[in-house]
């Protein structure tokens, strides 16, 4: 009887505890989530490549340097409202579901991006033109505040534990495909229309493309179901609420915990370490990301004096390199772990940032191409791993909200301001290696954050049971859990019977002796 009681102390998994993924549904979930990121970063690619043109159209009275700073200031303003979007959409996604919120963010992104293409210019309505541009960017930033965290949460909760890195990497695959499509379209328009045609009317075309992309993405997201982890958590919460409602008076502590303010308080009081780790990793990823995707084209043209076509082609080739490598890195994180990927990338960032920018400064094609390739390979270390790493930091009931808040605060303060600060510092100091030093600081912060990161590769998400691909795997996990529980009970029982033996060797000797008897 004592041994039976000991066995019960070690909780075993049942068949209901192990979730089996639906492969067609997983494919739809990954595709729909990635398409939203594709559209978001299509806009970023367009805006980054058109920074000089937008500056001339909306800030014509400024000097070329001031135009770039003004354009990137408008770009950065969208990031200032991202934490607000995260505060709204994140907890909402934990309460009403991931799918509904992701559909809403898709609508807002598509409408606001399409509206940029309809804006009158400064020559038409004066100062009201940049104000309208700012308004559109603010709506984009607000909607994006719930986009990336929701998409990573959605994929992570659908993906089998052993393939979460590979499937999550498709989200950022969509990111860089979107950027490549946007930047590629601008490059084609530049070659075909010329500078005058682009400034006159051609700059509107890429923003009009966002409308059809948004409709396709919305259609796909409306067809999605809620994630198994959220459904399981919702069912558990409903049962708790039903039990609570049977009492004459509800528990005020539990009611506060379930409220929006209660969830926020819980995030920062009980999960503050995970929030800080998340912010550090997001800083590393997004400073690198925005330095390469948003600032580098302008750095090469305005600061180094390269032609628009040369700069655009170099950065576009870098993005294609990232696209080709990103799922391989995601698969590698499933095999070797998330920590080695982030740690190796952080160290390489500290060591290689300056050499990369020294190569970019050389001019021409070949050496800058090597410099851009170095930055692209550094970026892919983080891009291929982030979508599987960040959601695993938080439990299911708080995942969307906690990730939205931590991610968007870090992106707003550090990531989105990278082009603005880099261009400002280069303009003030005249030192073209300032962007490299900026990346080195980000690498150091990322290295410290990775040191405190627990490995999550191949393990269930916090607050969720194991997720596998087949029923056979589920049966194996249940059987293994029962075997481990039995061994645990046996070891405890032997220690209780032979308290002076203490070690494994003594237990094995005792068991052997028992069998001999």
Coordinates of C-alpha atoms in Angstrom, one line a residue:
X1 CA 0.0 0.0 0.0
X2 CA 2.8 2.4 0.8
X3 CA 4.4 1.7 -2.5
X4 CA 1.0 2.4 -4.3
X5 CA 0.8 5.7 -2.5
X6 CA 4.3 6.6 -3.5
X7 CA 3.5 5.8 -7.1
X8 CA 0.5 8.2 -7.0
X9 CA 2.7 11.0 -5.7
X10 CA 4.5 11.0 -9.1
X11 CA 1.9 12.1 -11.5
X12 CA 1.7 10.1 -14.7
X13 CA 0.5 11.2 -18.1
X14 CA -2.7 9.8 -19.4
X15 CA -3.8 9.6 -23.1
X16 CA -5.9 12.8 -22.6
X17 CA -2.8 14.7 -21.4
X18 CA -0.9 14.2 -24.7
X19 CA -2.2 16.2 -27.7
X20 CA -1.7 14.8 -31.2
X21 CA -1.4 17.5 -33.9
X22 CA -3.5 17.6 -37.0
X23 CA -1.0 17.9 -39.9
X24 CA -3.3 19.7 -42.3
X25 CA -4.4 22.1 -39.6
X26 CA -0.8 22.7 -38.6
X27 CA 0.0 23.5 -42.3
X28 CA -2.9 26.0 -42.5
X29 CA -2.0 27.6 -39.2
X30 CA 1.7 28.1 -40.2
X31 CA 0.7 29.4 -43.6
X32 CA -1.9 31.9 -42.3
X33 CA 0.3 33.2 -39.5
X34 CA 3.3 33.5 -41.9
X35 CA 1.2 35.4 -44.5
X36 CA 0.3 38.0 -41.9
X37 CA 4.0 38.6 -41.2
X38 CA 4.6 38.6 -45.0
X39 CA 2.2 41.5 -45.4
X40 CA 3.6 43.4 -42.3
X41 CA 7.1 43.2 -43.6
X42 CA 6.2 43.9 -47.2
X43 CA 5.2 47.3 -45.8
X44 CA 8.5 47.6 -43.9
X45 CA 10.5 46.7 -47.0
X46 CA 8.7 49.2 -49.1
X47 CA 9.0 52.0 -46.5
X48 CA 12.8 51.3 -45.9
X49 CA 13.5 51.3 -49.7
X50 CA 11.4 54.4 -50.3
X51 CA 12.8 56.3 -47.3
X52 CA 14.5 58.8 -49.6
X53 CA 11.6 59.2 -51.9
X54 CA 9.1 59.5 -49.0
X55 CA 11.3 62.2 -47.5
X56 CA 11.1 64.2 -50.7
X57 CA 7.4 63.7 -51.1
X58 CA 6.3 64.5 -47.5
X59 CA 9.2 66.6 -46.2
X60 CA 10.4 68.6 -49.3
X61 CA 11.6 71.7 -47.4
X62 CA 14.3 69.8 -45.4
X63 CA 17.9 69.0 -46.3
X64 CA 18.6 65.4 -47.6
X65 CA 19.9 64.4 -44.2
X66 CA 17.0 65.9 -42.4
X67 CA 14.6 64.3 -44.8
X68 CA 16.0 60.9 -43.9
X69 CA 15.8 61.6 -40.2
X70 CA 12.2 62.8 -40.6
X71 CA 11.2 59.8 -42.6
X72 CA 12.7 57.4 -40.0
X73 CA 11.1 59.5 -37.2
X74 CA 7.8 58.7 -38.8
X75 CA 8.9 55.1 -39.1
X76 CA 9.8 55.0 -35.4
X77 CA 6.6 56.7 -34.3
X78 CA 4.7 53.6 -35.3
X79 CA 6.7 51.7 -32.7
X80 CA 5.8 54.0 -29.9
X81 CA 2.2 52.8 -30.0
X82 CA 3.2 49.1 -30.4
X83 CA 3.2 48.5 -26.6
X84 CA -0.3 50.0 -26.4
X85 CA -1.4 47.6 -29.1
X86 CA 0.3 44.8 -27.2
X87 CA -1.5 45.8 -24.0
X88 CA -4.8 45.7 -25.8
X89 CA -4.5 42.7 -28.1
X90 CA -2.3 40.5 -26.0
X91 CA -4.5 40.0 -22.9
X92 CA -7.5 40.0 -25.3
X93 CA -6.0 37.1 -27.1
X94 CA -5.6 35.2 -23.8
X95 CA -9.3 35.8 -23.0
X96 CA -11.2 35.4 -26.3
X97 CA -8.8 33.4 -28.4
X98 CA -5.8 33.8 -30.7
X99 CA -7.6 33.4 -34.0
X100 CA -10.1 36.3 -33.5
X101 CA -7.4 38.8 -32.5
X102 CA -5.1 37.7 -35.4
X103 CA -8.0 38.3 -37.8
X104 CA -8.5 41.8 -36.4
X105 CA -4.9 42.8 -36.6
X106 CA -4.8 41.6 -40.2
X107 CA -7.7 43.9 -41.1
X108 CA -6.1 46.9 -39.5
X109 CA -2.7 46.4 -41.1
X110 CA -4.2 46.0 -44.6
X111 CA -6.4 49.0 -44.4
X112 CA -3.7 51.3 -42.9
X113 CA -1.0 50.2 -45.4
X114 CA -3.4 50.6 -48.4
X115 CA -4.3 54.1 -47.1
X116 CA -0.7 55.3 -47.4
X117 CA -0.9 54.9 -51.1
X118 CA -4.0 57.2 -51.2
X119 CA -2.4 60.1 -49.2
X120 CA -2.0 63.5 -50.9
X121 CA 1.5 64.9 -51.0
X122 CA 3.0 67.9 -49.2
X123 CA 2.7 69.8 -52.5
X124 CA -1.0 69.2 -52.4
X125 CA -2.1 69.9 -48.9
X126 CA 1.0 71.1 -47.1
X127 CA 1.8 70.2 -43.5
X128 CA -1.3 68.0 -43.3
X129 CA 0.3 65.4 -45.6
X130 CA 3.0 64.3 -43.1
X131 CA 0.4 64.3 -40.3
X132 CA -1.8 61.9 -42.3
X133 CA 1.3 59.7 -43.0
X134 CA 2.0 59.7 -39.3
X135 CA -1.6 58.7 -38.5
X136 CA -1.4 55.7 -40.9
X137 CA 1.9 54.6 -39.4
X138 CA 0.3 54.8 -35.9
X139 CA -2.6 52.5 -36.9
X140 CA 0.0 50.1 -38.4
X141 CA 2.0 50.2 -35.2
X142 CA -1.1 49.6 -33.0
X143 CA -2.2 46.6 -35.1
X144 CA 1.3 45.2 -35.3
X145 CA 1.4 45.3 -31.5
X146 CA -0.7 42.2 -31.5
X147 CA 0.5 40.6 -34.7
X148 CA 3.9 39.0 -34.1
X149 CA 3.3 37.8 -30.5
X150 CA 0.0 36.3 -31.6
X151 CA 1.4 34.6 -34.7
X152 CA 4.3 33.1 -32.7
X153 CA 1.9 31.9 -30.0
X154 CA -0.4 30.4 -32.6
X155 CA 2.3 28.4 -34.3
X156 CA 4.0 27.4 -31.1
X157 CA 0.7 26.0 -29.7
X158 CA 0.0 24.0 -32.8
X159 CA 3.5 22.7 -33.5
X160 CA 4.7 19.3 -32.1
X161 CA 7.4 19.7 -29.5
X162 CA 10.1 18.1 -31.5
X163 CA 9.5 20.3 -34.6
X164 CA 8.6 23.7 -33.0
X165 CA 11.8 25.3 -34.1
X166 CA 11.4 24.2 -37.7
X167 CA 7.7 25.2 -38.0
X168 CA 8.2 28.4 -36.1
X169 CA 11.0 29.5 -38.5
X170 CA 8.4 29.6 -41.2
X171 CA 6.9 32.6 -39.5
X172 CA 10.0 34.6 -40.0
X173 CA 10.4 33.0 -43.4
X174 CA 7.2 35.0 -44.2
X175 CA 8.8 38.0 -42.6
X176 CA 11.8 38.1 -45.0
X177 CA 9.8 37.0 -48.0
X178 CA 7.5 40.0 -47.4
X179 CA 10.5 42.2 -47.1
X180 CA 12.1 40.8 -50.2
X181 CA 8.9 41.2 -52.2
X182 CA 8.5 44.8 -51.0
X183 CA 12.1 45.8 -51.6
X184 CA 12.2 43.8 -54.9
X185 CA 9.1 45.7 -56.2
X186 CA 10.6 49.0 -55.3
X187 CA 13.8 48.0 -57.1
X188 CA 11.9 47.1 -60.2
X189 CA 9.9 50.4 -60.1
X190 CA 13.2 52.4 -59.6
X191 CA 14.7 50.7 -62.7
X192 CA 11.6 51.1 -64.8
X193 CA 10.2 54.5 -63.7
X194 CA 13.4 56.3 -62.7
X195 CA 13.7 58.8 -59.9
X196 CA 11.3 61.3 -61.3
X197 CA 8.5 58.7 -62.0
X198 CA 9.0 57.2 -58.6
X199 CA 8.6 60.6 -56.8
X200 CA 5.7 61.6 -59.0
X201 CA 3.4 58.6 -58.6
X202 CA 5.3 55.3 -58.6
X203 CA 5.8 55.3 -54.8
X204 CA 2.1 54.7 -54.4
X205 CA 2.0 51.3 -56.2
X206 CA 3.7 49.1 -53.5
X207 CA 1.2 50.3 -50.9
X208 CA -1.7 49.5 -53.1
X209 CA -0.5 45.9 -53.4
X210 CA -1.1 45.5 -49.6
X211 CA -4.9 45.5 -50.1
X212 CA -5.1 42.2 -52.0
X213 CA -2.5 40.7 -49.7
X214 CA -4.5 41.6 -46.7
X215 CA -7.7 40.2 -48.1
X216 CA -6.0 36.8 -48.8
X217 CA -4.5 36.8 -45.3
X218 CA -7.8 37.6 -43.7
X219 CA -9.6 34.9 -45.6
X220 CA -7.1 32.3 -44.5
X221 CA -7.2 33.4 -40.8
X222 CA -11.0 33.4 -40.7
X223 CA -10.8 29.7 -41.7
X224 CA -8.5 28.8 -38.8
X225 CA -9.5 27.0 -35.6
X226 CA -8.3 27.9 -32.1
X227 CA -5.1 26.2 -30.9
X228 CA -5.4 23.0 -28.9
X229 CA -3.5 24.5 -26.0
X230 CA -5.9 27.5 -25.8
X231 CA -9.0 25.2 -26.1
X232 CA -7.6 23.0 -23.3
X233 CA -6.9 26.1 -21.1
X234 CA -10.3 27.5 -21.9
X235 CA -12.1 24.3 -20.9
X236 CA -10.1 24.1 -17.7
X237 CA -10.9 27.8 -16.9
X238 CA -14.6 27.2 -17.7
X239 CA -14.7 24.3 -15.2
X240 CA -13.1 26.4 -12.5
X241 CA -15.6 29.3 -13.1
X242 CA -18.5 26.9 -13.0
X243 CA -17.2 25.5 -9.7
X244 CA -16.7 29.0 -8.4
X245 CA -20.2 30.1 -9.4
X246 CA -21.8 27.3 -7.3
X247 CA -20.5 29.1 -4.2
X248 CA -22.6 31.8 -2.7
X249 CA -19.8 34.3 -2.9
X250 CA -16.9 34.2 -5.3
X251 CA -13.3 34.4 -4.2
X252 CA -12.2 38.0 -4.7
X253 CA -8.5 37.0 -5.1
X254 CA -9.4 34.5 -7.9
X255 CA -11.7 37.1 -9.6
X256 CA -8.9 39.7 -9.5
X257 CA -6.5 37.1 -10.9
X258 CA -8.8 36.4 -13.9
X259 CA -9.3 40.0 -14.7
X260 CA -7.2 42.0 -17.2
X261 CA -5.5 44.0 -14.4
X262 CA -4.9 40.8 -12.5
X263 CA -3.2 39.2 -15.4
X264 CA -0.9 42.2 -16.0
X265 CA 0.0 42.2 -12.3
X266 CA 0.7 38.4 -12.4
X267 CA 2.9 38.9 -15.5
X268 CA 5.2 41.5 -13.8
X269 CA 5.1 40.0 -10.3
X270 CA 5.5 36.3 -11.0
X271 CA 7.1 36.2 -14.5
X272 CA 9.4 39.3 -14.5
X273 CA 12.5 37.2 -15.1
X274 CA 10.9 35.7 -18.2
X275 CA 9.9 39.2 -19.3
X276 CA 13.4 40.5 -19.0
X277 CA 14.9 37.5 -20.9
X278 CA 12.3 38.0 -23.6
X279 CA 13.1 41.7 -23.9
X280 CA 16.9 41.0 -24.1
X281 CA 16.5 38.4 -26.9
X282 CA 14.0 40.6 -28.8
X283 CA 16.4 43.5 -28.5
X284 CA 19.2 41.4 -30.0
X285 CA 17.0 40.1 -32.8
X286 CA 15.3 43.3 -33.8
X287 CA 18.3 45.7 -33.5
X288 CA 20.0 43.4 -36.0
X289 CA 16.9 43.0 -38.1
X290 CA 16.1 46.8 -38.4
X291 CA 19.8 47.6 -38.9
X292 CA 19.9 45.4 -41.9
X293 CA 16.5 45.7 -43.4
X294 CA 15.6 49.3 -42.6
X295 CA 18.8 51.3 -42.1
X296 CA 21.4 49.6 -44.3
X297 CA 19.9 50.7 -47.7
X298 CA 19.8 54.3 -46.6
X299 CA 23.2 54.0 -45.0
X300 CA 24.8 52.9 -48.3
X301 CA 23.1 55.5 -50.4
X302 CA 22.9 58.6 -48.3
X303 CA 26.0 58.1 -46.1
X304 CA 28.4 56.1 -48.4
X305 CA 27.1 57.6 -51.7
X306 CA 26.4 54.3 -53.4
X307 CA 23.8 54.2 -56.1
X308 CA 20.2 53.3 -55.2
X309 CA 20.2 50.3 -57.4
X310 CA 23.5 48.9 -56.0
X311 CA 22.3 49.3 -52.4
X312 CA 18.9 47.8 -53.1
X313 CA 20.3 44.8 -54.9
X314 CA 22.9 44.1 -52.1
X315 CA 20.3 44.2 -49.3
X316 CA 17.8 42.2 -51.4
X317 CA 20.4 39.5 -52.0
X318 CA 21.0 39.5 -48.2
X319 CA 17.4 39.0 -47.6
X320 CA 17.3 36.1 -50.1
X321 CA 20.2 34.5 -48.2
X322 CA 18.2 34.8 -45.0
X323 CA 15.1 33.3 -46.6
X324 CA 17.2 30.3 -47.9
X325 CA 18.8 29.6 -44.6
X326 CA 16.1 30.3 -42.0
X327 CA 14.3 27.0 -42.0
X328 CA 17.6 25.2 -41.8
X329 CA 18.5 27.2 -38.7
X330 CA 15.0 26.5 -37.2
X331 CA 15.5 22.7 -37.8
X332 CA 18.9 23.0 -36.2
X333 CA 17.5 24.6 -33.1
X334 CA 15.3 21.5 -32.7
X335 CA 18.3 19.3 -32.8
X336 CA 20.9 21.3 -30.9
X337 CA 18.8 23.6 -28.8
X338 CA 17.8 27.3 -28.7
X339 CA 20.5 28.4 -26.4
X340 CA 23.4 27.4 -28.6
X341 CA 21.9 29.3 -31.5
X342 CA 21.4 32.5 -29.6
X343 CA 24.7 32.3 -27.7
X344 CA 26.7 31.5 -30.8
X345 CA 25.0 34.3 -32.7
X346 CA 25.6 36.8 -29.9
X347 CA 29.3 36.1 -29.7
X348 CA 29.6 36.2 -33.5
X349 CA 27.8 39.6 -33.5
X350 CA 30.3 41.1 -31.0
X351 CA 33.3 39.7 -33.1
X352 CA 32.1 40.3 -36.7
X353 CA 30.0 43.5 -36.6
X354 CA 33.0 45.9 -37.2
X355 CA 34.6 43.7 -40.0
X356 CA 31.2 43.5 -41.7
X357 CA 30.8 47.3 -41.8
X358 CA 34.5 47.8 -42.8
X359 CA 33.8 45.6 -45.9
X360 CA 30.6 47.5 -46.7
X361 CA 32.5 50.8 -46.6
X362 CA 34.9 49.6 -49.2
X363 CA 32.5 50.4 -52.1
X364 CA 31.9 48.5 -55.2
X365 CA 30.0 45.2 -55.2
X366 CA 32.2 42.3 -54.1
X367 CA 33.4 43.4 -50.7
X368 CA 30.2 45.1 -49.6
X369 CA 28.4 41.9 -50.7
X370 CA 30.6 39.9 -48.2
X371 CA 29.8 42.4 -45.5
X372 CA 26.1 42.2 -46.1
X373 CA 26.3 38.4 -46.2
X374 CA 28.0 38.4 -42.7
X375 CA 25.2 40.5 -41.3
X376 CA 22.6 38.3 -43.0
X377 CA 24.0 35.1 -41.5
X378 CA 24.1 36.8 -38.0
X379 CA 20.5 37.8 -38.4
X380 CA 19.3 34.3 -39.4
X381 CA 20.7 32.9 -36.2
X382 CA 18.1 34.8 -34.3
X383 CA 15.4 34.9 -36.9
X384 CA 15.3 31.1 -37.3
X385 CA 15.1 30.6 -33.5
X386 CA 13.0 33.4 -32.0
X387 CA 9.5 32.1 -32.9
X388 CA 10.1 28.9 -31.0
X389 CA 12.0 30.4 -28.1
X390 CA 9.9 33.3 -27.0
X391 CA 6.4 31.7 -26.6
X392 CA 8.0 28.9 -24.4
X393 CA 9.0 31.5 -21.8
X394 CA 5.4 32.0 -20.6
X395 CA 2.5 29.7 -19.4
X396 CA -0.5 29.2 -21.7
X397 CA -3.0 31.4 -19.8
X398 CA -0.7 34.4 -20.0
X399 CA 1.4 33.6 -23.1
X400 CA -0.2 36.0 -25.7
X401 CA -0.4 38.9 -23.3
X402 CA 3.0 38.5 -21.6
X403 CA 4.8 38.0 -25.0
X404 CA 3.0 40.9 -26.6
X405 CA 4.0 43.3 -23.8
X406 CA 7.6 42.2 -23.4
X407 CA 8.1 41.9 -27.2
X408 CA 6.6 45.3 -28.1
X409 CA 8.3 47.2 -25.3
X410 CA 11.7 45.9 -26.5
X411 CA 10.9 46.5 -30.1
X412 CA 9.6 50.0 -29.5
X413 CA 12.4 51.2 -27.3
X414 CA 15.3 49.5 -29.1
X415 CA 14.4 47.9 -32.4
X416 CA 12.2 50.4 -34.1
X417 CA 14.4 53.3 -33.1
X418 CA 17.5 51.7 -34.5
X419 CA 17.3 53.4 -38.0
X420 CA 16.6 56.7 -36.4
X421 CA 19.4 56.5 -33.8
X422 CA 21.9 55.1 -36.2
X423 CA 21.3 57.8 -38.8
X424 CA 21.3 60.5 -36.1
X425 CA 24.6 59.3 -34.5
X426 CA 26.3 58.9 -37.9
X427 CA 25.1 62.4 -38.9
X428 CA 26.4 63.9 -35.6
X429 CA 29.7 62.0 -35.2
X430 CA 30.6 61.5 -38.8
X431 CA 31.8 58.0 -37.8
X432 CA 30.5 55.4 -40.3
X433 CA 31.3 52.5 -37.8
X434 CA 28.7 53.7 -35.3
X435 CA 26.2 51.1 -36.6
X436 CA 28.7 48.3 -35.9
X437 CA 29.2 49.5 -32.4
X438 CA 25.5 49.6 -32.0
X439 CA 25.3 46.0 -33.0
X440 CA 28.1 45.0 -30.6
X441 CA 26.2 46.4 -27.7
X442 CA 23.1 44.5 -28.8
X443 CA 25.2 41.3 -29.0
X444 CA 26.4 41.8 -25.5
X445 CA 22.9 42.3 -24.1
X446 CA 21.7 39.2 -26.0
X447 CA 24.6 37.1 -24.6
X448 CA 23.6 38.0 -21.0
X449 CA 20.0 37.2 -21.7
X450 CA 20.9 33.8 -23.3
X451 CA 22.9 32.9 -20.2
X452 CA 19.7 33.0 -18.1
X453 CA 17.6 31.2 -20.8
X454 CA 16.4 27.7 -20.0
X455 CA 16.6 25.2 -22.9
X456 CA 13.1 24.4 -24.2
X457 CA 13.9 22.5 -27.4
X458 CA 11.8 19.3 -27.6
X459 CA 9.9 20.0 -24.4
X460 CA 6.2 20.9 -23.9
X461 CA 5.2 24.5 -23.6
X462 CA 4.7 25.8 -20.0
X463 CA 1.2 25.1 -18.9
X464 CA 0.5 22.6 -21.7
X465 CA 0.9 18.9 -22.1
X466 CA 3.1 17.2 -24.6
X467 CA 2.3 17.8 -28.3
X468 CA 3.2 15.0 -30.7
X469 CA 2.7 14.2 -34.4
X470 CA 1.2 10.6 -34.2
X471 CA -0.9 8.5 -31.9
X472 CA 2.0 6.0 -31.7
X473 CA 4.2 8.8 -30.2
X474 CA 1.5 9.6 -27.7
X475 CA 1.3 6.0 -26.5
X476 CA 5.1 5.9 -26.2
X477 CA 5.1 9.0 -24.0
X478 CA 2.3 7.7 -21.8
X479 CA 4.1 4.4 -21.4
X480 CA 7.4 6.1 -20.7
X481 CA 5.7 8.4 -18.1
X482 CA 4.3 5.3 -16.3
X483 CA 7.6 3.6 -16.3
X484 CA 9.4 6.6 -14.9
X485 CA 6.8 7.0 -12.2
X486 CA 7.2 3.3 -11.3
X487 CA 11.0 3.7 -11.1
X488 CA 10.6 6.9 -9.0
X489 CA 8.3 5.1 -6.5
X490 CA 10.6 2.1 -6.4
X491 CA 13.7 4.3 -5.6
X492 CA 11.8 6.2 -2.9
X493 CA 10.5 2.9 -1.4
X494 CA 14.0 1.5 -1.3
X495 CA 15.4 4.6 0.4
X496 CA 12.6 4.4 3.0
X497 CA 13.5 0.8 3.7
X498 CA 17.2 1.3 3.7
X499 CA 17.8 4.9 4.8
X500 CA 21.5 4.4 5.5
X501 CA 22.2 3.0 2.0
X502 CA 21.5 6.3 0.3
X503 CA 23.1 5.8 -3.1
X504 CA 22.0 4.2 -6.3
X505 CA 24.6 1.5 -6.0
X506 CA 23.2 0.4 -2.6
X507 CA 19.7 0.3 -4.1
X508 CA 20.8 -1.8 -7.0
X509 CA 22.7 -4.1 -4.6
X510 CA 19.7 -4.5 -2.4
X511 CA 17.4 -5.2 -5.3
X512 CA 19.9 -7.8 -6.6
X513 CA 20.1 -9.4 -3.2
X514 CA 16.3 -9.5 -3.0
X515 CA 16.1 -11.3 -6.3
X516 CA 18.8 -13.8 -5.2
X517 CA 16.8 -14.6 -2.1

